[in-house]
Amino acid sequence: GAGSFLYIYAGTRDGYVFNGWTSSNGGSFVDATKSPTNFNMPANDVTVTANWIPESTPPTPPTPPTPPTPPSTDEEDETVTVTYSQYWILGEDGAWRVRNRQGQIVTSSWLCDDAVSSNGRNVWYLLDSTGKMVTAGLVQDASGNFYSLETEHNGYFGMMRYRNGYYNVGGQSIYIEFEQSHGGSFGAVKNASAIARLRDIYGVTSVAIGSDNCTYTASF
């Protein structure tokens, strides 16, 4: 909501140097020149853009595989765009929650933050019985399905992973395959080998929430 501070992080790009943050529709940055910083949300939807300029020296050799970029990231462009809806609030306990237009905290639900565009794909989060955004690396729902949520403070903290590919998890490169649904951006972990390795790293967080228990910010 308005006045809430949102942690943002631009990450790194081979061959480019971070050149500051800009906002398309209000809000303010604690320090727009820093890649990891905090953004003060306005009372409306806003698009936050990380700007990049080419390095003057040749790029360094490729690094090991990293998690696929979220739907709001386009590696072919010289900018990385992160878009948030206005409904997120940061509690005094340091946990993120979502409050609808009626002032109610959303609880026990998968949340699709589709009130804003995200390059054609929706972004999913999990809210527990108290409304806290779940940040566990491996979650098992009421139907026995497994899901993997982003645990790093990289600008996509808590977001459901859904793209097939290699993910850098706890210093390990793990290939995760997903059974996609809900338009393709909602993904249950499909391969048993990934589930086993994620379990070794994160353990398992069980929730009494089914994959059909969904809330959409666009309906607020």
Backbone as a ProteinNet text record, in pm:
[ID]
protein_1_A
[PRIMARY]
GAGSFLYIYAGTRDGYVFNGWTSSNGGSFVDATKSPTNFNMPANDVTVTANWIPESTPPTPPTPPTPPTPPSTDEEDETVTVTYSQYWILGEDGAWRVRNRQGQIVTSSWLCDDAVSSNGRNVWYLLDSTGKMVTAGLVQDASGNFYSLETEHNGYFGMMRYRNGYYNVGGQSIYIEFEQSHGGSFGAVKNASAIARLRDIYGVTSVAIGSDNCTYTASF
[TERTIARY]
81.8	0	85.2	18.9	90.4	173.6	299.3	388.5	467.8	434.3	508.2	641.1	743.7	873.8	891	926.5	943.4	1090.7	1147.4	1287	1299.2	1392.5	1415.1	1564.2	1595.1	1734.1	1742.9	1832.7	1842	1920.2	1999.7	2083	2203.9	2259.9	2374.1	2349.9	2420.5	2411.2	2550.6	2589.2	2719.5	2730.8	2838.7	2863.9	2795.8	2723.7	2652.3	2680.2	2664.8	2682.2	2550.1	2508.1	2383.1	2392.1	2281.7	2283.4	2163.2	2115.8	2012.7	1871.1	1781	1638.8	1556.2	1448.6	1349.8	1210.8	1115.7	977.2	885.6	784.9	698.5	576.5	542.7	413.5	416.6	519	525.4	609.7	605.9	687.1	827.7	906.4	1041.3	1135.1	1263.6	1366.6	1446.3	1488	1577.6	1709.9	1759	1878.3	1867.8	1829	1806.2	1934.2	2050.3	2177.5	2225.6	2160	2202.6	2116.2	2181	2105.8	2014.9	2066	1972.8	1929.5	1801.5	1751.9	1607.6	1542.1	1400.8	1322.1	1201	1114.6	990.2	959.1	840.9	721.6	626.9	514	418.5	369.2	262.3	127.5	18.3	-115.6	-173.1	-87.4	-134.3	-34.9	-74.9	16.3	137.8	250.8	373.1	467.5	539.9	642.2	779.1	863.4	998.1	1097.3	1188.4	1281.1	1425.9	1501.9	1646.2	1715.3	1797	1863.7	2008	2053.6	2187.5	2259.6	2392.1	2474.9	2585.7	2631.7	2736.7	2866.2	2939.3	3070.6	3170	3272.9	3376.7	3478.9	3476.1	3567.1	3487.8	3554.5	3483.2	3415.8	3300.2	3230.2	3310.9	3288.6	3356.1	3299.6	3371.6	3321.4	3188.1	3108.5	2976.4	2986.5	2888	2881.4	2798.4	2801.9	2719.1	2571.6	2488.5	2345.9	2281.8	2195.4	2121.5	1973	1888.8	1744.5	1693.7	1599.9	1540.5	1481.7	1486.1	1433.2	1281.8	1223.9	1078.6	1010.3	875.3	803.7	819.9	858	872	1012	1096.1	1233.8	1258.2	1320.9	1354.4	1503.9	1580.1	1725.9	1775.7	1689	1732.3	1736.2	1666.1	1664.1	1771.6	1797	1895.2	1830.5	1703.8	1637.6	1571.8	1557.2	1484.1	1369	1246.8	1129.8	1060.8	1037.2	967.6	841	725.3	598.3	525.8	473.9	404	265.9	169	40	45.5	-55.9	-56.9	-105.1	-137.5	-204.3	-108.9	20.2	116.9	146.1	152.9	188.9	294.6	383.6	489.6	453.7	432.1	392.5	507.8	475.1	576.8	662.2	608.2	684	778.4	784	872.9	817.2	691.5	629.2	543	541.2	457.9	319.3	216.8	78.7	9.7	-110.4	-189.4	-324	-362.3	-489	-574.2	-698.2	-785.2	-847.7	-930.8	-988.5	-1082.8	-1133.6	-1221.6	-1143.5	-1010.6	-926.9	-902.2	-941.4	-925.4	-791.2	-725	-601.3	-637.7	-578.3	-603.8	-527.7	-595.3	-533.4	-559.2	-474.9	-490.9	-526.3	-439.3	-470.1	-343.4	-349.8	-252.6	-295.9	-202.2	-233.7	-173	-258.3	-212.3	-213.3	-95.3	-86.2	-101.1	-225.2	-251.4	-314.7	-309.9	-362.3	-271.2	-150	-55.9	-2.7	48.7	99.8	234	264	393	440	451.1	499.3	417.1	287.1	200.1	185.7	260.6	251.3	214	129.2	94.2	201.5	202.1	298.6	222.4	264.4	193.1	273.4	202.1	260.1	168.4	216.4	137.7	122.6	-2.6	-32.5	-84.6	-28.3	-67.4	-193.1	-227.8	-352.3	-354.7	-238.8	-233.9	-214.4	-205.3	-186.3	-41.8	53.3	194.4	229.6	314.8	367	463.9	438	523.9	650.9	765	892.8	973.4	904.2	972.9	1017.3	1132	1184.5	1109.2	1043.9	965.4	838.7	724.4	593.8	513.5	443.3	351.1	210	117.4	-17.9	-109.7	-237.3	-333.6	-355.8	-323.9	-341.4	-217	-108.8	15.6	110.1	74.4	162.3	273.4	388.7	502.6	523.1	561.2	589.5	718.4	788.3	912.3	897.3	923.3	912.2	1050.9	1065.3	1194.4	1227.6	1346	1385.9	1487.7	1543.6	1646.5	1583.7	1644.7	1600.3	1658.3	1603.2	1655.7	1553.7	1452.9	1348.4	1226.6	1237.4	1125.8	1101.7	1133	1122.9	981.4	970.6	842.1	765.3	810.6	738.1	750.1	642.2	644.9	733.1	822.9	900.4	812.4	826.3	739.5	805	921	985.8	1078.8	1067.5	1159	1301.7	1394.4	1533	1616.9	1742	1834.4	1821.4	1818.1	1809	1929.2	1986.5	2098.1	2039.5	2041.2	1977.7	2081.9	2108.2	2203.8	2340.7	2380.9	2509.9	2510.3	2392.6	2380.7	2297.1	2331.2	2253.4	2154	2025.8	1921.1	1827.2	1806	1710.4	1571.2	1479.3	1342.3	1246.4	1160.9	1058.9	923.2	835.4	708.7	588.4	482.5	351.5	276.4	266.7	214.6	62.3	-0.6	-145.6	-177.6	-304.3	-348.2	-282.9	-282.7	-224.9	-76.5	-15.3	125.6	221.1	177	268.9	253.8	172.2	152	209.3	317.2	387.1	414.1	358.2	391.4	519	610.7	735.6	702.8	754.4	716.2	817.8	946.4	1047.1	1086.8	1084	1111.4	1252.9	1348.1	1486.2	1498.3	1425.1	1428.4	1362.9	1251	1183.3	1276.6	1348	1438.5	1551.3	1609.2	1720.4	1673.4	1556.1	1500.8	1466.7	1416.4	1383.4	1509.9	1621.5	1746.9	1794.5	1769.1	1816.8	1721.5	1591.5	1493.8	1410.9	1399.3	1294.6	1163.1	1050.3	920.2	827.8	762	659.8	523.6	440.5	309	202.3	110.8	2.3	-130.4	-236.2	-369.3	-442.8	-377	-431.5	-419.5	-528.5	-526.7	-492.4	-456.9	-418	-535.1	-659.2	-776.3	-820.6	-747.7	-780.4	-699	-756.3	-680.7	-752.5	-673	-722.5	-649.4	-720.2	-662.1	-672.9	-560.1	-563.8	-645	-657.6	-736.5	-884.1	-927.5	-1067.5	-1094.1	-988.7	-1006.7	-1090.3
-119	0	124	238.1	364.7	380.6	420.8	440.3	318.8	201.3	79.4	77.2	22.4	10.7	-130.1	-139.1	-267	-285.9	-398.8	-429.9	-465.2	-402.8	-434.4	-454.6	-542.6	-574.3	-602.8	-534.9	-547.6	-670	-728.7	-841.1	-792.9	-879.6	-843.9	-889.4	-826.5	-865.6	-863.7	-973	-979.3	-871.3	-793.6	-692.7	-559.7	-547	-422.8	-375.4	-244.5	-182.8	-119.6	-143.9	-85.9	66.3	131.6	276.6	344.2	285.2	351.9	304.3	334.8	300.1	419.3	393.4	495.5	438.1	526.9	486.7	559.1	485.2	541.6	614.7	590.9	643	676.7	753.9	796.9	705	730.1	654.9	714.4	665.5	717.8	607	625.9	529.4	582.2	492.2	532.6	579.1	505.4	546.6	487.9	568.3	521.9	479.8	509.6	472.8	335.3	274.7	145.4	33.6	-78.2	-191.9	-253.1	-286.3	-324.9	-198.6	-171.9	-54.5	-79.6	17.7	8	112.9	75.7	163.4	194	321.6	365.2	366.1	273.9	256.3	375.4	418.9	518.6	448	522.7	465.3	414.1	385.1	338.8	235.7	164.6	71.3	147.4	83.3	151.3	51.4	97.4	16.3	71.7	-13.8	24	-38.5	40.8	-5.8	9.4	-99.6	-96.3	-68.1	35.5	76.8	26.7	-6.2	-62.6	7.5	16.2	66.7	-34.9	-46.5	-144.6	-113.4	-218.9	-201.3	-155.7	-86.4	-43	-152.4	-257	-370.3	-493.1	-593.6	-714.7	-781.9	-845.9	-915.2	-1032.2	-1064.9	-1178.2	-1308.9	-1421.4	-1549.9	-1584.3	-1670.3	-1706.7	-1768	-1738.6	-1794.9	-1922.1	-2003.1	-2123.8	-2089	-2187.6	-2161.4	-2096.5	-1998.3	-1928.8	-1944.8	-1914.8	-1931	-1854.3	-1910.9	-1838.8	-1708	-1606.3	-1476.9	-1481.6	-1407.7	-1405.4	-1342.9	-1349.5	-1302.5	-1154.8	-1074.8	-932.3	-893.6	-990.8	-964.3	-1004.9	-916.3	-945.9	-925.6	-1035.2	-1025.3	-972.7	-969.6	-919.9	-767.7	-701.3	-556.4	-506.6	-375.2	-317.1	-270.8	-305.3	-271.1	-394.9	-396.2	-502.3	-434.6	-473.2	-407.4	-495.2	-440.4	-509.9	-431.7	-496.8	-428.8	-487.2	-401.5	-443.3	-378.9	-447.3	-384.9	-307.1	-228	-138.1	-207	-335.3	-400.7	-461.9	-464.2	-523.1	-426.3	-480.3	-400.3	-476.9	-403.4	-463.1	-442.6	-552.5	-544.5	-512.9	-478.9	-449.3	-572.2	-692.2	-815.1	-847.9	-758.6	-778.7	-868.3	-910.5	-1000.1	-920.2	-968	-905.4	-968.3	-886	-929.6	-852.8	-897.4	-830.4	-790.4	-665.3	-612.8	-565.9	-614.5	-578.3	-440.4	-398.4	-264.4	-246.1	-356.4	-349.4	-344.8	-344.9	-338.6	-472.2	-582.2	-715.4	-776.7	-843.4	-915	-1049	-1080.8	-1207.7	-1318.9	-1428	-1538.4	-1671.7	-1770	-1909.6	-1918.6	-1867.1	-1863.6	-1850.5	-1905.7	-1869.8	-1734.8	-1642	-1507.7	-1483.4	-1448.2	-1408.2	-1256.2	-1196.5	-1050.1	-1003.4	-1016.3	-984.5	-848.2	-763	-628.1	-542.7	-591.3	-522.5	-622.2	-571.7	-658.9	-718.2	-836.5	-900.4	-977.6	-907.6	-967.1	-1088.3	-1082.6	-1190	-1304.9	-1305.3	-1411.1	-1350.6	-1421.8	-1377.7	-1420.9	-1356.2	-1385	-1436.1	-1552	-1617.9	-1617.3	-1597.6	-1602.8	-1689	-1728.4	-1808.4	-1732.7	-1719	-1649	-1750.2	-1750	-1849.9	-1807	-1879.9	-1855.6	-1722.3	-1659.7	-1526.9	-1417.1	-1456.3	-1360.4	-1337.4	-1398	-1378.1	-1443.1	-1374.6	-1433.6	-1545.3	-1666.3	-1781.1	-1770.8	-1795.8	-1782.8	-1911.3	-2025.1	-2154.5	-2200.3	-2266.3	-2313	-2431.6	-2511	-2625.9	-2634.5	-2631.9	-2633.1	-2751.4	-2819.7	-2925.9	-2882.7	-2884.8	-2837.1	-2949.2	-2916.3	-3012.2	-3130.9	-3115.4	-3223.8	-3309.4	-3274.5	-3349.2	-3298.5	-3191.4	-3134.4	-3052.4	-3047.5	-2970.4	-2846	-2736.8	-2610.6	-2553.3	-2475.4	-2412.7	-2261.3	-2193.7	-2048.3	-1985.9	-1867.5	-1798.5	-1753.8	-1791.7	-1759.3	-1646.5	-1605.8	-1502.1	-1363.5	-1265.6	-1126.3	-1066.6	-1108.8	-1067	-988.3	-933.3	-859.6	-943.7	-1077.7	-1168.3	-1260.1	-1210.8	-1287.8	-1342.8	-1474.3	-1537.3	-1580	-1540.8	-1572.8	-1721.6	-1781.2	-1921.1	-1938.6	-2036.1	-2072.1	-2156.4	-2139.4	-2214.7	-2251.4	-2196	-2222.3	-2342.3	-2436.1	-2549.8	-2499.9	-2552	-2511.8	-2534	-2488.8	-2502.9	-2384.4	-2414	-2312.5	-2327.2	-2213.3	-2212.6	-2209.1	-2321.6	-2335.3	-2379.8	-2296.8	-2331.9	-2368.2	-2301.6	-2329.2	-2450.1	-2512.4	-2626.8	-2589.9	-2649.3	-2629.6	-2744.5	-2712.8	-2815.1	-2792.2	-2898	-2887.8	-2918.3	-2823	-2839.6	-2837.9	-2939.7	-2948.6	-2928.4	-2851.8	-2814.3	-2864.4	-2897.8	-2924.8	-2792.6	-2724	-2588.4	-2586.4	-2488.4	-2470.4	-2322.7	-2288.8	-2150.8	-2054.5	-2093.5	-2008	-2025.8	-2120.5	-2152.6	-2097.1	-2002.5	-1942.4	-2000.3	-2103.7	-2173.2	-2313.2	-2346.4	-2470.7	-2559.5	-2681	-2781.7	-2853.3	-2877.2	-2946.4	-3088.4	-3126.7	-3252.9	-3364.4	-3332.1	-3438.5	-3471	-3602.4	-3649.6	-3615.3	-3612.8	-3582.3	-3440.4	-3346.2	-3207.3	-3196.7	-3265.9	-3263.3	-3314.2	-3423.9	-3481.6	-3384.4	-3320.4	-3228.9	-3101.4	-3051.3	-2933.3	-2964.5	-3086.3	-3126.9	-3130.1	-3179.1	-3184.7	-3044.8	-2947.8	-2811.3	-2733.1	-2738.6	-2653.7	-2725.7	-2859.9	-2926.6	-2904.4	-2937.3	-2920.6	-2841.9	-2740.5	-2666.6	-2711.7	-2768	-2817.5	-2712.1	-2694	-2597.5	-2664.4	-2627.7	-2683.8	-2599.9	-2577.7	-2494.2	-2572.4	-2584.6	-2654.4	-2562.8	-2620.3	-2540.3	-2463.8	-2500	-2428.1	-2316.3	-2298.1	-2191.6	-2068.5	-1987.5	-1878.6	-1743.4	-1639.1	-1502.6	-1420.1	-1329.4	-1249.2	-1100.3	-1030.5	-887.8	-807.7	-856.3	-784.5	-780.1	-870.9	-873.3	-784.4	-721.1	-635.7	-512.8
0	0	0	-9.8	-12	113.6	98	209.9	250.2	195.8	228.1	152.9	215.3	150.8	95.4	-32.2	-100.7	-134.9	-92.6	-125	-273.1	-344.2	-484.9	-507.9	-601.8	-633.1	-782.1	-852.8	-998.1	-1042	-953.5	-994	-1073.9	-1156.7	-1239.4	-1382.2	-1477.1	-1617.4	-1678.1	-1740.8	-1803.9	-1910.7	-1905.1	-2006.8	-1982.5	-1870.5	-1842.5	-1700.2	-1679.9	-1549.5	-1508.7	-1385.3	-1334.7	-1337.4	-1385.6	-1406.1	-1340.5	-1231.5	-1153.8	-1180.1	-1085.7	-1094.8	-1140.7	-1212.2	-1244.6	-1221	-1196.3	-1170.2	-1267.3	-1319.8	-1423.5	-1369.2	-1242	-1196.5	-1047.7	-1007	-868.9	-782.4	-652.6	-559.2	-550.4	-457.3	-440.8	-394.7	-422.9	-386.3	-267.1	-179.6	-72.2	-131.8	-231.9	-306.5	-446.4	-544	-680.3	-750.6	-691.3	-754.6	-712.5	-613.1	-560.8	-618.3	-657.4	-710.8	-606.1	-483.8	-378.1	-304.1	-300.9	-231	-191.5	-137.4	-101.8	-178	-217.4	-295.1	-214.4	-198.5	-124.1	-218.3	-195.1	-285.4	-280.9	-399.6	-403.2	-385.7	-398.9	-381.1	-511.4	-608.7	-739.2	-793.4	-900.2	-965.8	-1018.1	-1015.5	-1057.4	-1122.7	-1222.3	-1287.6	-1252.1	-1195.4	-1154.2	-1251.4	-1304.9	-1408.2	-1364.3	-1379.1	-1355.1	-1488.7	-1493.8	-1616.6	-1620.6	-1740.7	-1758.6	-1873.5	-1863.6	-1972.8	-1999	-2124.8	-2155.6	-2081	-2043.6	-1983.6	-2089.4	-2046.5	-2139.2	-2165.8	-2080.2	-2097	-2138.3	-2200.1	-2242.3	-2124	-2146.8	-2038.2	-1983.5	-1858.7	-1796.9	-1850.8	-1835.2	-1883.6	-1819.4	-1887	-1833.4	-1694.1	-1609.8	-1476.1	-1479	-1372.3	-1368.1	-1383.4	-1420.9	-1442.2	-1320.8	-1347	-1242.6	-1268	-1166.6	-1185.8	-1306.1	-1382.9	-1495.2	-1448.1	-1532.6	-1493.8	-1484.5	-1389.9	-1373.5	-1494.8	-1501.2	-1618.6	-1647.4	-1547.5	-1570.9	-1614.5	-1652.1	-1691.8	-1835.8	-1911.9	-2050.1	-2068.1	-2075.8	-2081.9	-2215.9	-2316.9	-2446.7	-2449.6	-2359.6	-2353.7	-2257.9	-2258.6	-2169.3	-2039.4	-2016.3	-1891.5	-1833.5	-1702.5	-1633.3	-1560.8	-1592.6	-1538.4	-1435.4	-1318.5	-1211.1	-1180.4	-1183.9	-1163.8	-1043.7	-958.7	-837.5	-832.8	-771.3	-747.4	-616.6	-593.5	-477.2	-349.6	-355.3	-243	-140.3	-170.3	-77.4	36.5	158.3	274.9	355	416.7	498.9	645.5	719.4	858.4	950.4	1074.8	1174.6	1205	1175.1	1197.2	1082.8	982	868.1	760.5	773.7	675.6	577.8	451.6	349.3	349.5	336.1	327.1	215.8	181.2	77	136.1	115.2	166.6	49.1	42.4	-68.8	-48.1	-142.6	-137.1	-18.2	36.4	152.4	284.4	273.7	392.2	457.3	391.1	447.1	405.2	498.6	468.2	405.5	291.9	223.1	294.5	325.8	399.4	330.5	361.4	316.5	168.3	84.9	-58.6	-141.7	-262.2	-364.4	-419.7	-432.8	-479	-615.9	-710.9	-843.9	-849.4	-856.7	-860.7	-1004.7	-1056.6	-1197	-1215.3	-1111.7	-1125.5	-1213.1	-1237.6	-1324.8	-1427	-1537.1	-1641.9	-1602.4	-1656.4	-1627.3	-1749.7	-1860.9	-1986.2	-2029.2	-2009.3	-2054.6	-1958.2	-1848.8	-1748.9	-1614.1	-1539.2	-1405.4	-1306.3	-1190.6	-1086.4	-964.6	-912.1	-802.5	-673.7	-562.6	-428.5	-341.7	-223.8	-130.7	0.2	46.6	171.5	273.4	394.7	493.9	569.9	675.5	747.9	821	839.9	901.3	797.4	670.7	562.4	524.2	597.7	565	431.6	354.5	232.2	270.1	220.1	249	164.8	226.1	155.2	160.4	173.3	181.4	42.7	37.5	-90	-146.7	-58.6	-104.1	-19.8	-89.2	-23.4	-76.3	13.9	-26.1	12.4	-86.2	-59.1	-12.8	5.4	58.4	-33.8	-162	-259.2	-275	-203.6	-212.8	-319.2	-389.6	-491.4	-426.4	-494.3	-445.1	-530.7	-465.5	-533.2	-476.1	-558.1	-513.3	-521.6	-411	-403.3	-393	-449.2	-448.8	-306.1	-258.5	-121	-114.1	-226.5	-226.5	-237.9	-171.3	-182.4	-310.8	-423.8	-553.5	-634.1	-566.9	-636.4	-665.3	-645	-673.3	-553.5	-434.6	-310.3	-292.1	-272.1	-246.6	-370.3	-489.3	-611.9	-646.5	-697	-737.8	-861.3	-856	-974.6	-1066.2	-1196.6	-1287.4	-1420.5	-1448.8	-1578.1	-1567.7	-1660.6	-1663.9	-1684.6	-1607.8	-1627.3	-1502.9	-1510.1	-1398.7	-1303.6	-1175	-1070.5	-977.6	-939.2	-845.1	-704.8	-637	-506.3	-404.1	-306	-201.8	-256.2	-364.6	-425.8	-517.1	-536.9	-625.7	-748.6	-860.9	-983	-995.2	-983.9	-984.6	-1102.2	-1180.9	-1291.5	-1237.2	-1256.7	-1209	-1328	-1332.9	-1437	-1370.6	-1437	-1376.2	-1456.7	-1383.8	-1441.8	-1435.4	-1550.3	-1549.6	-1565.9	-1502.2	-1509.9	-1491	-1481.9	-1458	-1558.2	-1684.8	-1788	-1808	-1734.8	-1756.3	-1653.7	-1568.4	-1472.1	-1332.3	-1318.3	-1190.5	-1209.8	-1139	-1170	-1050.6	-1052.9	-952.5	-996.8	-903	-936.2	-980.7	-1097.5	-1160.8	-1139.4	-1145	-1139.2	-996	-964.7	-828.7	-783.5	-876.8	-839.3	-784.8	-845.7	-797.8	-660.9	-642.5	-512.7	-403.3	-431.2	-332.1	-297	-397.1	-371.4	-301.9	-340.9	-274.4	-128.9	-104.6	31.4	118.4	60.9	136	175.3	88.8	113.2	203	171.4	239.6	346.7	336.5	412	338.5	402.6	338.9	430.6	373.8	445.8	393.9	480.9	440.4	469	372.5	388.3	354.1	424.2	399.2	296	182.2	74.5	-55.8	-129.5	-256.6	-372.3	-485.5	-602.3	-662.3	-621.4	-672.6	-579.2	-469.2	-374	-412.8	-502.5	-563	-545.1	-528.9	-521.7	-625.6	-690.2	-798.3	-762.1	-763.9	-728.3	-829.5	-951.2	-1051.2	-1013.1	-923.7	-882	-761.8	-706.9	-589.4	-623.7
[MASK]
++++++++++++++++++++++++++++++++++++++++++++++++++++++++++++++++++++++++++++++++++++++++++++++++++++++++++++++++++++++++++++++++++++++++++++++++++++++++++++++++++++++++++++++++++++++++++++++++++++++++++++++++++++++++++++

